[in-house]
Amino acid sequence: MIMSKDETKEKKKYKIIIIGAGISGLSCAAHLVQNGISDLLILEARNRIGGRILSIDLGGQKVELGANWIHGILGNPVFELAIQNGLVNVVNIPKQHKIVAATEDGKQIPFIMLAEIYEAYCCFLKRCEEYFISDYVPPAGINSVGEHINLEIELYLKNVTDAKEKSLKRQIFDCLLKRETCISGCHSMNEIDLLELGSYTELQGGNIVLPSGYSSILTPLVKMLPEDNIVTNCPVKTIFWRRKTDNNTDTEEEEEVDDAASDDSDKTVTDVPITNPHRVKVLCENGKKYYADHVIVTTPLGVLKEHGKTMFVPELPQFKMEAIERLNFGTVDKIYLEYDRPFLNPSITEVMLLWETDEASSSSDDWITSNWFRKIYSFTKLTDTMLLGWISGKEAEFMETLTFEAVAEKCTEILRKFLKDPYVPVPKKCIFTTWKKQPYSKGSYTSIGVGASQDDIESIAQPLYSSPHQLKPSVLFAGEHTHSNFYSTCHGAYLSGRTAALAIYEPEVSQEICIETENSDLSSWLAGIALD
């Protein structure tokens, strides 16, 4: 058989290998190329690029299975990239938004009550955020955002004498808390550390949608790269980041290095820098091996949680593994319902679902199995014939085990009940995301759980050195989970890729080995953005 390519001649050695072709990996590669480093290879486990960015065609338009919006305009490099490439209009005119909030028996809540509770909820959330920069401490025993907000809710409702009114207002608060779990990326707001909520920096300008789909932001990045330097369908199994020496018997023996680099392969680490240009070995699941001076790991936090202990040889330092363990990596899924005909009033853009509260049993696995759908807090109208529902946490994970037909049936039942309309049609198509089940994501995005902090994010971001005498690290880390201000966002991932690239291409000067702190200061990265 004639082979199109002689695999024995395939290039195995690179200056830089980037693991993951999500936006952080592509950003890193693009910045390296812009600064004169093109000897790089990107290894992507999936059969596509983009990671948790994925746009598909549905109902004649682009819908997002992953990242949904560009969060903010001012100082957002993803927005800058979109503007430069004509992917979004400069003027973003918000659409008119009319919300209907309904109870399980189909009764609609007066808008004035909805507005009152929403305003109070925003105040409660703002107070939670202020702990991060303030000197005062929360009440004794209150450690999470959920605990603090629920305490405020109880105080707020204390003076409401009418039982029915109190119940309705409580249901609105509960709906807003469910919405917050989708924003934060967690099962319950009781999981989110109260003192760290304000660590997330929100950029001004609102949420921007890319008309041609969020995946379109990947094209200008890929165009900057040399051809054929992205290998898909190539999951990485092991990263050997420290060579075997007489003093270190835990790592695999170095193989396939060139003659010039192999002269000192059996020497111990001494007071002179290691000169071997291929110090890191990457073993893929298909058996292929690659070598590089530097490896940049952009795999999601969920993958590091599952495989971090076995993926690196030698193992990651204990402080890094503990940081990976402490941080949350929650599940947030979307449900798209496409219909043959419109059925909602043309003026309605969202239906909020005010479920009756059942606090006594809502935490049990059996309850979640039978009542998973009660975590859906609303359905938003994307077009006259398409709705979008959001669901998070353990309920989302259970939904991922169901069929599209089962979810479509349950959503139809919900809409008929809350709208008090038995003629709500069955959708002609229902699809939902399965980010927890995906082996190369294992969840959606990062949040700071109770007991964790920004320090954990910075610990994960800290690079690894094969020798204390190296001027440049052997292994670097990027991804939204490595940006201590913009975790959970695409612009955080993008900036983390830029930071990793900078650590490699900046001039080699002797410096103390420390955590990269550039990305934790708002002014420093604002000053450094260069997209041309």
Short mmCIF file of C-alpha atoms in Angstrom, two decimals:
data_model
loop_
_atom_site.label_atom_id
_atom_site.label_comp_id
_atom_site.label_asym_id
_atom_site.label_seq_id
_atom_site.Cartn_x
_atom_site.Cartn_y
_atom_site.Cartn_z
CA MET A 1 0.00 0.00 0.00
CA ILE A 2 1.30 3.44 -0.91
CA MET A 3 1.18 5.80 2.07
CA SER A 4 0.58 9.49 1.52
CA LYS A 5 3.14 10.34 4.16
CA ASP A 6 6.17 8.54 5.50
CA GLU A 7 5.46 8.52 9.22
CA THR A 8 9.11 7.80 9.97
CA LYS A 9 9.93 11.26 8.63
CA GLU A 10 7.22 13.04 10.57
CA LYS A 11 8.66 15.84 12.66
CA LYS A 12 8.86 14.90 16.34
CA LYS A 13 10.83 17.73 17.90
CA TYR A 14 9.59 21.28 18.39
CA LYS A 15 10.56 24.31 20.37
CA ILE A 16 7.05 24.49 21.84
CA ILE A 17 4.16 22.04 22.11
CA ILE A 18 0.75 23.39 23.09
CA ILE A 19 -1.75 20.89 24.46
CA GLY A 20 -5.27 21.96 23.53
CA ALA A 21 -6.64 23.99 20.61
CA GLY A 22 -9.17 25.98 22.59
CA ILE A 23 -8.99 29.77 22.63
CA SER A 24 -6.16 29.79 25.20
CA GLY A 25 -4.02 27.43 23.13
CA LEU A 26 -4.73 29.29 19.88
CA SER A 27 -4.08 32.65 21.55
CA CYS A 28 -0.77 31.36 22.87
CA ALA A 29 0.26 30.06 19.45
CA ALA A 30 -0.78 33.27 17.69
CA HIS A 31 1.20 35.45 20.09
CA LEU A 32 4.26 33.21 19.73
CA VAL A 33 4.10 33.45 15.94
CA GLN A 34 3.63 37.22 16.11
CA ASN A 35 6.86 37.34 18.11
CA GLY A 36 8.89 35.24 15.72
CA ILE A 37 8.44 31.74 17.17
CA SER A 38 6.81 29.43 14.65
CA ASP A 39 8.44 26.12 15.57
CA LEU A 40 5.42 24.90 17.48
CA LEU A 41 2.82 22.14 17.44
CA ILE A 42 -0.70 22.08 18.89
CA LEU A 43 -2.04 18.71 20.01
CA GLU A 44 -5.84 18.62 20.26
CA ALA A 45 -7.72 15.65 21.72
CA ARG A 46 -11.00 16.38 19.92
CA ASN A 47 -11.64 16.11 16.19
CA ARG A 48 -12.12 19.89 16.05
CA ILE A 49 -10.60 23.07 17.40
CA GLY A 50 -12.29 25.49 19.79
CA GLY A 51 -12.58 23.51 23.02
CA ARG A 52 -15.61 24.86 24.89
CA ILE A 53 -16.41 27.20 22.02
CA LEU A 54 -18.79 25.43 19.64
CA SER A 55 -21.35 27.02 17.30
CA ILE A 56 -23.79 24.90 15.28
CA ASP A 57 -26.56 25.60 12.77
CA LEU A 58 -30.05 25.08 14.17
CA GLY A 59 -33.32 26.46 12.88
CA GLY A 60 -31.58 28.56 10.25
CA GLN A 61 -29.27 30.36 12.65
CA LYS A 62 -26.11 29.89 14.68
CA VAL A 63 -26.58 28.69 18.24
CA GLU A 64 -23.92 28.21 20.89
CA LEU A 65 -23.35 24.90 22.61
CA GLY A 66 -20.50 26.38 24.60
CA ALA A 67 -19.41 29.98 25.20
CA ASN A 68 -22.39 32.23 24.61
CA TRP A 69 -21.29 35.86 24.86
CA ILE A 70 -18.32 38.18 24.80
CA HIS A 71 -18.53 39.45 28.37
CA GLY A 72 -17.86 43.17 28.23
CA ILE A 73 -16.26 45.59 25.81
CA LEU A 74 -13.76 47.84 27.60
CA GLY A 75 -10.39 46.13 27.72
CA ASN A 76 -11.71 42.84 26.35
CA PRO A 77 -9.20 41.39 23.84
CA VAL A 78 -11.80 38.99 22.42
CA PHE A 79 -14.09 41.92 21.60
CA GLU A 80 -11.11 43.77 20.09
CA LEU A 81 -10.32 40.75 17.93
CA ALA A 82 -13.97 40.49 16.83
CA ILE A 83 -14.10 44.20 15.91
CA GLN A 84 -10.83 44.04 13.97
CA ASN A 85 -12.13 41.14 11.90
CA GLY A 86 -15.62 42.49 11.28
CA LEU A 87 -17.31 39.80 13.36
CA VAL A 88 -19.52 42.12 15.40
CA ASN A 89 -21.17 45.49 14.94
CA VAL A 90 -19.56 48.41 16.74
CA VAL A 91 -22.97 49.58 17.89
CA ASN A 92 -24.78 46.95 19.92
CA ILE A 93 -28.49 47.78 20.14
CA PRO A 94 -30.11 45.74 22.92
CA LYS A 95 -33.37 44.04 22.04
CA GLN A 96 -36.53 44.78 23.98
CA HIS A 97 -36.86 42.28 26.80
CA LYS A 98 -40.20 41.33 28.34
CA ILE A 99 -40.15 38.72 31.09
CA VAL A 100 -43.13 36.72 32.28
CA ALA A 101 -42.77 35.01 35.67
CA ALA A 102 -45.24 32.21 36.29
CA THR A 103 -45.95 29.70 39.05
CA GLU A 104 -46.56 25.97 38.69
CA ASP A 105 -50.32 26.53 38.61
CA GLY A 106 -49.96 28.91 35.67
CA LYS A 107 -50.45 32.21 37.50
CA GLN A 108 -48.36 35.14 36.35
CA ILE A 109 -46.62 37.32 38.93
CA PRO A 110 -47.13 41.10 38.73
CA PHE A 111 -44.11 42.73 37.14
CA ILE A 112 -43.84 45.20 40.02
CA MET A 113 -43.23 42.33 42.45
CA LEU A 114 -40.66 40.77 40.11
CA ALA A 115 -38.82 44.09 39.79
CA GLU A 116 -38.88 44.62 43.56
CA ILE A 117 -37.36 41.22 44.32
CA TYR A 118 -34.79 41.49 41.54
CA GLU A 119 -33.61 44.87 42.87
CA ALA A 120 -33.32 43.46 46.39
CA TYR A 121 -31.45 40.38 45.10
CA CYS A 122 -28.93 42.56 43.24
CA CYS A 123 -28.27 44.46 46.46
CA PHE A 124 -27.71 41.20 48.36
CA LEU A 125 -25.27 39.97 45.69
CA LYS A 126 -23.43 43.27 45.66
CA ARG A 127 -22.90 43.07 49.42
CA CYS A 128 -21.43 39.60 48.97
CA GLU A 129 -18.98 40.93 46.37
CA GLU A 130 -17.85 43.73 48.68
CA TYR A 131 -16.33 41.36 51.24
CA PHE A 132 -13.41 40.78 48.86
CA ILE A 133 -12.21 44.37 49.11
CA SER A 134 -13.56 45.37 52.53
CA ASP A 135 -12.24 45.05 56.06
CA TYR A 136 -15.45 43.85 57.67
CA VAL A 137 -16.27 40.18 58.08
CA PRO A 138 -19.49 38.24 57.46
CA PRO A 139 -21.71 36.95 60.26
CA ALA A 140 -20.34 33.98 62.22
CA GLY A 141 -20.84 30.66 60.44
CA ILE A 142 -21.61 32.26 57.06
CA ASN A 143 -18.95 31.08 54.59
CA SER A 144 -20.74 30.86 51.23
CA VAL A 145 -22.58 33.21 48.92
CA GLY A 146 -25.70 31.07 49.19
CA GLU A 147 -25.73 31.17 52.98
CA HIS A 148 -25.30 34.94 53.01
CA ILE A 149 -28.00 35.64 50.42
CA ASN A 150 -30.45 33.26 52.10
CA LEU A 151 -29.84 35.03 55.41
CA GLU A 152 -30.62 38.35 53.72
CA ILE A 153 -33.72 36.84 52.11
CA GLU A 154 -35.04 35.66 55.48
CA LEU A 155 -34.52 39.12 56.96
CA TYR A 156 -36.17 40.71 53.93
CA LEU A 157 -39.24 38.46 54.12
CA LYS A 158 -39.53 38.64 57.88
CA ASN A 159 -41.92 41.57 57.77
CA VAL A 160 -44.10 40.16 54.98
CA THR A 161 -47.22 39.08 56.84
CA ASP A 162 -49.23 37.61 53.97
CA ALA A 163 -48.24 33.95 53.62
CA LYS A 164 -49.06 33.76 49.91
CA GLU A 165 -47.07 36.90 49.11
CA LYS A 166 -44.13 35.64 51.16
CA SER A 167 -44.19 32.31 49.31
CA LEU A 168 -44.24 34.01 45.90
CA LYS A 169 -41.36 36.30 46.78
CA ARG A 170 -39.37 33.35 48.10
CA GLN A 171 -39.93 31.52 44.81
CA ILE A 172 -38.62 34.50 42.85
CA PHE A 173 -35.49 34.61 45.02
CA ASP A 174 -35.02 30.86 44.50
CA CYS A 175 -35.33 31.31 40.73
CA LEU A 176 -32.66 34.03 40.79
CA LEU A 177 -30.36 31.80 42.84
CA LYS A 178 -30.75 29.01 40.27
CA ARG A 179 -29.88 31.53 37.57
CA GLU A 180 -26.80 32.49 39.58
CA THR A 181 -25.58 28.87 39.62
CA CYS A 182 -25.54 28.96 35.82
CA ILE A 183 -23.60 32.23 35.85
CA SER A 184 -21.11 30.99 38.47
CA GLY A 185 -20.89 27.42 37.21
CA CYS A 186 -21.86 25.41 40.28
CA HIS A 187 -24.56 23.16 41.73
CA SER A 188 -25.57 25.52 44.54
CA MET A 189 -24.48 28.98 45.60
CA ASN A 190 -23.68 27.36 48.95
CA GLU A 191 -20.57 26.04 47.17
CA ILE A 192 -19.19 29.49 46.29
CA ASP A 193 -16.78 31.11 48.73
CA LEU A 194 -18.23 34.34 50.11
CA LEU A 195 -14.94 36.16 50.61
CA GLU A 196 -13.77 35.40 47.05
CA LEU A 197 -16.89 36.30 45.03
CA GLY A 198 -15.53 39.79 44.35
CA SER A 199 -12.28 38.40 42.94
CA TYR A 200 -13.97 38.08 39.55
CA THR A 201 -13.57 41.32 37.57
CA GLU A 202 -16.56 42.20 35.40
CA LEU A 203 -15.79 44.21 32.27
CA GLN A 204 -18.24 46.93 31.32
CA GLY A 205 -20.31 46.87 28.15
CA GLY A 206 -22.76 44.02 28.62
CA ASN A 207 -22.91 40.67 26.83
CA ILE A 208 -22.15 40.73 23.10
CA VAL A 209 -23.34 38.05 20.67
CA LEU A 210 -21.35 37.21 17.54
CA PRO A 211 -23.88 37.04 14.65
CA SER A 212 -21.82 34.47 12.75
CA GLY A 213 -21.34 32.34 15.87
CA TYR A 214 -18.73 32.42 18.62
CA SER A 215 -16.66 29.87 16.69
CA SER A 216 -15.95 32.61 14.13
CA ILE A 217 -13.53 34.19 16.63
CA LEU A 218 -11.22 31.19 16.11
CA THR A 219 -10.64 31.86 12.41
CA PRO A 220 -8.44 34.98 12.72
CA LEU A 221 -6.30 33.19 15.31
CA VAL A 222 -5.83 30.10 13.13
CA LYS A 223 -4.96 32.29 10.13
CA MET A 224 -1.95 33.62 12.05
CA LEU A 225 -0.46 30.14 12.42
CA PRO A 226 1.71 28.15 10.02
CA GLU A 227 -0.07 25.44 8.07
CA ASP A 228 -0.34 21.90 9.40
CA ASN A 229 0.75 22.65 12.94
CA ILE A 230 -2.51 21.52 14.61
CA VAL A 231 -2.96 17.80 15.11
CA THR A 232 -6.51 16.78 16.04
CA ASN A 233 -7.76 13.45 17.42
CA CYS A 234 -4.56 13.27 19.47
CA PRO A 235 -5.25 13.04 23.22
CA VAL A 236 -2.15 13.40 25.38
CA LYS A 237 -1.56 10.61 27.88
CA THR A 238 1.63 11.60 29.70
CA ILE A 239 3.97 14.58 29.95
CA PHE A 240 7.51 13.69 31.04
CA TRP A 241 8.82 17.03 32.17
CA ARG A 242 11.99 16.12 34.09
CA ARG A 243 14.71 13.92 32.61
CA LYS A 244 15.82 10.80 34.41
CA THR A 245 19.02 11.35 36.36
CA ASP A 246 20.99 9.42 38.94
CA ASN A 247 19.13 11.35 41.61
CA ASN A 248 15.70 10.88 40.07
CA THR A 249 14.40 7.43 39.19
CA ASP A 250 10.72 8.34 38.91
CA THR A 251 10.73 9.60 35.33
CA GLU A 252 10.86 7.62 32.12
CA GLU A 253 14.21 7.32 30.41
CA GLU A 254 14.74 9.84 27.67
CA GLU A 255 14.40 8.45 24.16
CA GLU A 256 14.93 9.53 20.59
CA VAL A 257 16.92 12.67 21.32
CA ASP A 258 19.41 13.85 18.75
CA ASP A 259 23.10 13.06 19.08
CA ALA A 260 24.09 16.56 20.13
CA ALA A 261 21.58 16.52 22.94
CA SER A 262 22.30 13.04 24.24
CA ASP A 263 25.89 13.51 25.42
CA ASP A 264 24.84 14.53 28.94
CA SER A 265 21.70 12.40 29.16
CA ASP A 266 22.94 10.37 32.14
CA LYS A 267 24.46 13.23 34.13
CA THR A 268 22.93 14.42 37.35
CA VAL A 269 21.58 17.94 37.81
CA THR A 270 24.58 20.12 38.62
CA ASP A 271 25.26 23.83 38.95
CA VAL A 272 25.19 24.36 35.19
CA PRO A 273 21.97 24.87 33.20
CA ILE A 274 20.58 21.92 31.26
CA THR A 275 21.37 22.46 27.59
CA ASN A 276 19.30 19.63 26.13
CA PRO A 277 16.92 21.41 23.75
CA HIS A 278 14.29 18.65 23.95
CA ARG A 279 13.79 18.40 27.67
CA VAL A 280 10.04 17.58 27.70
CA LYS A 281 8.54 14.43 26.22
CA VAL A 282 4.83 14.17 25.35
CA LEU A 283 3.31 10.71 24.96
CA CYS A 284 -0.05 10.58 23.18
CA GLU A 285 -2.71 7.92 23.60
CA ASN A 286 -2.08 6.72 20.04
CA GLY A 287 1.52 5.93 21.01
CA LYS A 288 3.12 8.88 19.22
CA LYS A 289 5.88 10.73 21.04
CA TYR A 290 6.87 14.36 20.66
CA TYR A 291 9.68 16.40 22.21
CA ALA A 292 9.88 20.10 23.00
CA ASP A 293 11.80 22.73 24.91
CA HIS A 294 8.53 23.90 26.45
CA VAL A 295 5.05 22.43 26.79
CA ILE A 296 2.02 24.64 27.44
CA VAL A 297 -0.89 22.74 29.00
CA THR A 298 -4.31 24.28 28.34
CA THR A 299 -6.48 21.29 29.25
CA PRO A 300 -9.58 22.32 31.28
CA LEU A 301 -9.64 22.15 35.05
CA GLY A 302 -12.11 19.26 34.87
CA VAL A 303 -9.56 17.17 32.97
CA LEU A 304 -6.82 18.11 35.43
CA LYS A 305 -9.09 17.04 38.28
CA GLU A 306 -9.60 13.63 36.69
CA HIS A 307 -6.18 12.96 35.16
CA GLY A 308 -3.80 15.46 36.77
CA LYS A 309 -2.30 12.89 39.11
CA THR A 310 -1.33 10.48 36.32
CA MET A 311 -0.80 12.88 33.41
CA PHE A 312 2.54 14.25 34.61
CA VAL A 313 5.78 12.40 35.32
CA PRO A 314 7.00 13.22 37.84
CA GLU A 315 3.70 14.06 39.53
CA LEU A 316 2.65 17.67 39.86
CA PRO A 317 3.84 19.35 43.06
CA GLN A 318 1.53 18.81 46.01
CA PHE A 319 0.55 22.49 46.26
CA LYS A 320 -0.64 22.41 42.65
CA MET A 321 -2.68 19.22 43.09
CA GLU A 322 -4.31 20.65 46.23
CA ALA A 323 -5.24 23.82 44.32
CA ILE A 324 -6.79 21.74 41.53
CA GLU A 325 -8.80 19.84 44.12
CA ARG A 326 -10.06 22.94 45.97
CA LEU A 327 -11.35 24.84 42.96
CA ASN A 328 -14.81 24.06 41.57
CA PHE A 329 -15.43 23.02 38.00
CA GLY A 330 -19.19 22.94 37.66
CA THR A 331 -21.59 21.75 34.98
CA VAL A 332 -23.85 24.15 33.10
CA ASP A 333 -25.88 22.77 30.20
CA LYS A 334 -28.21 24.28 27.62
CA ILE A 335 -31.48 22.92 26.21
CA TYR A 336 -32.53 24.08 22.74
CA LEU A 337 -36.15 23.55 21.66
CA GLU A 338 -37.03 24.16 17.99
CA TYR A 339 -40.69 24.37 16.90
CA ASP A 340 -42.64 24.27 13.65
CA ARG A 341 -44.70 27.29 14.63
CA PRO A 342 -44.64 30.15 17.16
CA PHE A 343 -46.79 29.76 20.27
CA LEU A 344 -45.60 32.42 22.70
CA ASN A 345 -46.98 35.94 22.59
CA PRO A 346 -44.69 37.92 20.24
CA SER A 347 -43.87 40.43 22.99
CA ILE A 348 -42.64 37.80 25.47
CA THR A 349 -38.90 37.10 25.42
CA GLU A 350 -38.48 34.96 28.55
CA VAL A 351 -40.60 32.78 30.80
CA MET A 352 -39.29 32.52 34.37
CA LEU A 353 -40.28 29.32 36.17
CA LEU A 354 -41.19 29.84 39.83
CA TRP A 355 -41.02 26.34 41.25
CA GLU A 356 -42.40 25.58 44.68
CA THR A 357 -39.56 25.17 47.17
CA ASP A 358 -38.86 21.75 48.66
CA GLU A 359 -35.76 22.37 50.74
CA ALA A 360 -36.09 19.21 52.84
CA SER A 361 -35.37 16.76 50.03
CA SER A 362 -33.81 18.78 47.22
CA SER A 363 -30.25 17.66 48.06
CA SER A 364 -30.79 13.90 47.83
CA ASP A 365 -29.80 11.90 44.75
CA ASP A 366 -33.21 10.23 44.58
CA TRP A 367 -34.90 13.62 44.59
CA ILE A 368 -32.64 14.88 41.80
CA THR A 369 -33.37 11.79 39.68
CA SER A 370 -37.12 12.40 39.96
CA ASN A 371 -37.06 16.21 39.92
CA TRP A 372 -34.01 17.21 37.86
CA PHE A 373 -36.13 19.47 35.64
CA ARG A 374 -36.96 21.77 38.57
CA LYS A 375 -33.48 23.24 38.23
CA ILE A 376 -34.48 24.81 34.88
CA TYR A 377 -35.14 28.40 35.92
CA SER A 378 -36.42 29.87 32.63
CA PHE A 379 -36.92 29.49 28.90
CA THR A 380 -35.64 32.35 26.73
CA LYS A 381 -37.00 33.01 23.26
CA LEU A 382 -34.15 33.14 20.73
CA THR A 383 -36.50 33.35 17.74
CA ASP A 384 -40.25 32.95 17.34
CA THR A 385 -39.71 29.20 16.95
CA MET A 386 -36.74 28.51 19.23
CA LEU A 387 -36.39 28.47 23.02
CA LEU A 388 -33.31 28.10 25.21
CA GLY A 389 -33.33 26.67 28.72
CA TRP A 390 -30.42 26.55 31.19
CA ILE A 391 -29.70 23.96 33.87
CA SER A 392 -26.76 23.47 36.23
CA GLY A 393 -25.14 21.18 38.76
CA LYS A 394 -26.15 17.64 39.62
CA GLU A 395 -29.47 18.05 37.83
CA ALA A 396 -27.62 18.92 34.62
CA GLU A 397 -25.39 15.88 35.06
CA PHE A 398 -28.45 13.66 35.42
CA MET A 399 -30.09 15.22 32.36
CA GLU A 400 -27.01 14.25 30.34
CA THR A 401 -27.96 10.59 30.88
CA LEU A 402 -31.40 11.06 29.24
CA THR A 403 -32.48 10.98 25.60
CA PHE A 404 -33.38 14.05 23.59
CA GLU A 405 -36.93 12.72 23.37
CA ALA A 406 -37.26 12.40 27.16
CA VAL A 407 -36.02 15.95 27.72
CA ALA A 408 -38.31 17.32 24.99
CA GLU A 409 -41.28 15.60 26.60
CA LYS A 410 -40.47 16.99 30.04
CA CYS A 411 -39.94 20.53 28.70
CA THR A 412 -43.28 20.38 26.91
CA GLU A 413 -44.96 19.31 30.14
CA ILE A 414 -43.30 22.21 31.99
CA LEU A 415 -44.34 24.83 29.43
CA ARG A 416 -47.92 23.60 29.31
CA LYS A 417 -48.11 23.76 33.11
CA PHE A 418 -46.53 27.18 33.64
CA LEU A 419 -48.24 28.82 30.65
CA LYS A 420 -51.53 27.09 31.50
CA ASP A 421 -51.84 26.11 27.86
CA PRO A 422 -52.42 22.43 27.00
CA TYR A 423 -51.80 23.18 23.32
CA VAL A 424 -48.14 24.11 23.63
CA PRO A 425 -46.64 22.04 20.79
CA VAL A 426 -44.02 19.35 21.09
CA PRO A 427 -40.73 20.64 19.66
CA LYS A 428 -39.71 19.24 16.31
CA LYS A 429 -36.15 19.13 17.57
CA CYS A 430 -34.56 19.10 21.01
CA ILE A 431 -30.84 19.10 21.66
CA PHE A 432 -28.94 19.64 24.88
CA THR A 433 -25.28 19.90 25.81
CA THR A 434 -23.34 17.27 27.76
CA TRP A 435 -20.27 19.12 29.03
CA LYS A 436 -19.83 16.93 32.11
CA LYS A 437 -19.91 13.76 30.02
CA GLN A 438 -17.42 15.09 27.47
CA PRO A 439 -14.06 13.40 28.23
CA TYR A 440 -12.01 16.45 27.24
CA SER A 441 -13.91 18.99 29.32
CA LYS A 442 -15.55 17.10 32.26
CA GLY A 443 -17.61 20.18 33.07
CA SER A 444 -18.17 23.76 31.99
CA TYR A 445 -16.08 26.37 33.80
CA THR A 446 -14.26 27.32 36.99
CA SER A 447 -15.54 28.89 40.19
CA ILE A 448 -13.91 29.49 43.56
CA GLY A 449 -15.47 27.09 46.05
CA VAL A 450 -15.69 27.47 49.80
CA GLY A 451 -12.17 27.23 51.20
CA ALA A 452 -10.51 28.04 47.88
CA SER A 453 -9.08 31.40 46.78
CA GLN A 454 -7.35 33.32 44.02
CA ASP A 455 -4.12 31.82 45.35
CA ASP A 456 -5.27 28.42 44.08
CA ILE A 457 -5.74 29.79 40.58
CA GLU A 458 -2.28 31.32 40.70
CA SER A 459 -0.84 28.05 42.03
CA ILE A 460 -2.20 26.18 39.02
CA ALA A 461 -0.83 28.89 36.72
CA GLN A 462 2.67 28.62 38.20
CA PRO A 463 5.05 27.03 35.65
CA LEU A 464 7.27 24.01 36.24
CA TYR A 465 11.05 24.01 35.89
CA SER A 466 13.03 20.84 35.21
CA SER A 467 16.04 22.40 36.89
CA PRO A 468 16.44 25.23 39.41
CA HIS A 469 18.93 26.77 36.96
CA GLN A 470 16.56 27.14 34.02
CA LEU A 471 15.79 30.63 32.80
CA LYS A 472 12.66 29.42 31.02
CA PRO A 473 10.12 26.93 32.40
CA SER A 474 9.64 23.48 30.91
CA VAL A 475 5.87 23.27 31.50
CA LEU A 476 3.46 26.20 31.53
CA PHE A 477 -0.28 26.30 32.15
CA ALA A 478 -3.03 28.33 30.50
CA GLY A 479 -6.82 28.34 30.31
CA GLU A 480 -9.64 30.19 32.03
CA HIS A 481 -8.84 28.36 35.28
CA THR A 482 -5.41 30.04 35.38
CA HIS A 483 -6.61 33.67 35.27
CA SER A 484 -7.32 34.91 38.77
CA ASN A 485 -9.58 37.81 37.70
CA PHE A 486 -11.32 36.47 34.60
CA TYR A 487 -11.75 32.77 35.40
CA SER A 488 -14.73 31.16 33.62
CA THR A 489 -14.46 33.49 30.59
CA CYS A 490 -13.07 33.32 27.07
CA HIS A 491 -11.16 36.56 27.53
CA GLY A 492 -9.57 35.07 30.65
CA ALA A 493 -8.52 32.04 28.62
CA TYR A 494 -7.24 34.25 25.80
CA LEU A 495 -5.15 36.38 28.14
CA SER A 496 -3.73 33.33 29.91
CA GLY A 497 -2.49 32.04 26.55
CA ARG A 498 -0.85 35.39 25.91
CA THR A 499 0.82 35.29 29.34
CA ALA A 500 2.22 31.80 28.69
CA ALA A 501 3.59 32.94 25.33
CA LEU A 502 5.16 36.02 26.92
CA ALA A 503 6.96 33.85 29.48
CA ILE A 504 8.71 32.11 26.59
CA TYR A 505 9.47 34.88 24.12
CA GLU A 506 10.46 37.63 26.54
CA PRO A 507 14.25 38.17 26.84
CA GLU A 508 16.07 35.57 28.89
CA VAL A 509 17.11 37.29 32.08
CA SER A 510 18.04 35.72 35.35
CA GLN A 511 15.15 36.10 37.75
CA GLU A 512 13.67 34.52 40.81
CA ILE A 513 11.36 31.63 39.99
CA CYS A 514 7.93 32.81 41.09
CA ILE A 515 4.27 32.78 40.19
CA GLU A 516 3.36 34.84 37.14
CA THR A 517 1.46 37.84 38.48
CA GLU A 518 0.99 39.84 35.30
CA ASN A 519 -2.52 38.57 34.71
CA SER A 520 -3.75 39.45 38.19
CA ASP A 521 -3.32 43.18 37.67
CA LEU A 522 -5.93 44.88 35.50
CA SER A 523 -3.74 47.77 34.36
CA SER A 524 -0.77 45.61 33.36
CA TRP A 525 -2.64 43.45 30.88
CA LEU A 526 -4.63 46.43 29.55
CA ALA A 527 -1.32 48.09 28.70
CA GLY A 528 0.00 44.96 27.03
CA ILE A 529 -2.76 43.99 24.60
CA ALA A 530 -1.48 43.92 21.01
CA LEU A 531 -3.71 42.32 18.41
CA ASP A 532 -2.25 43.63 15.17
#
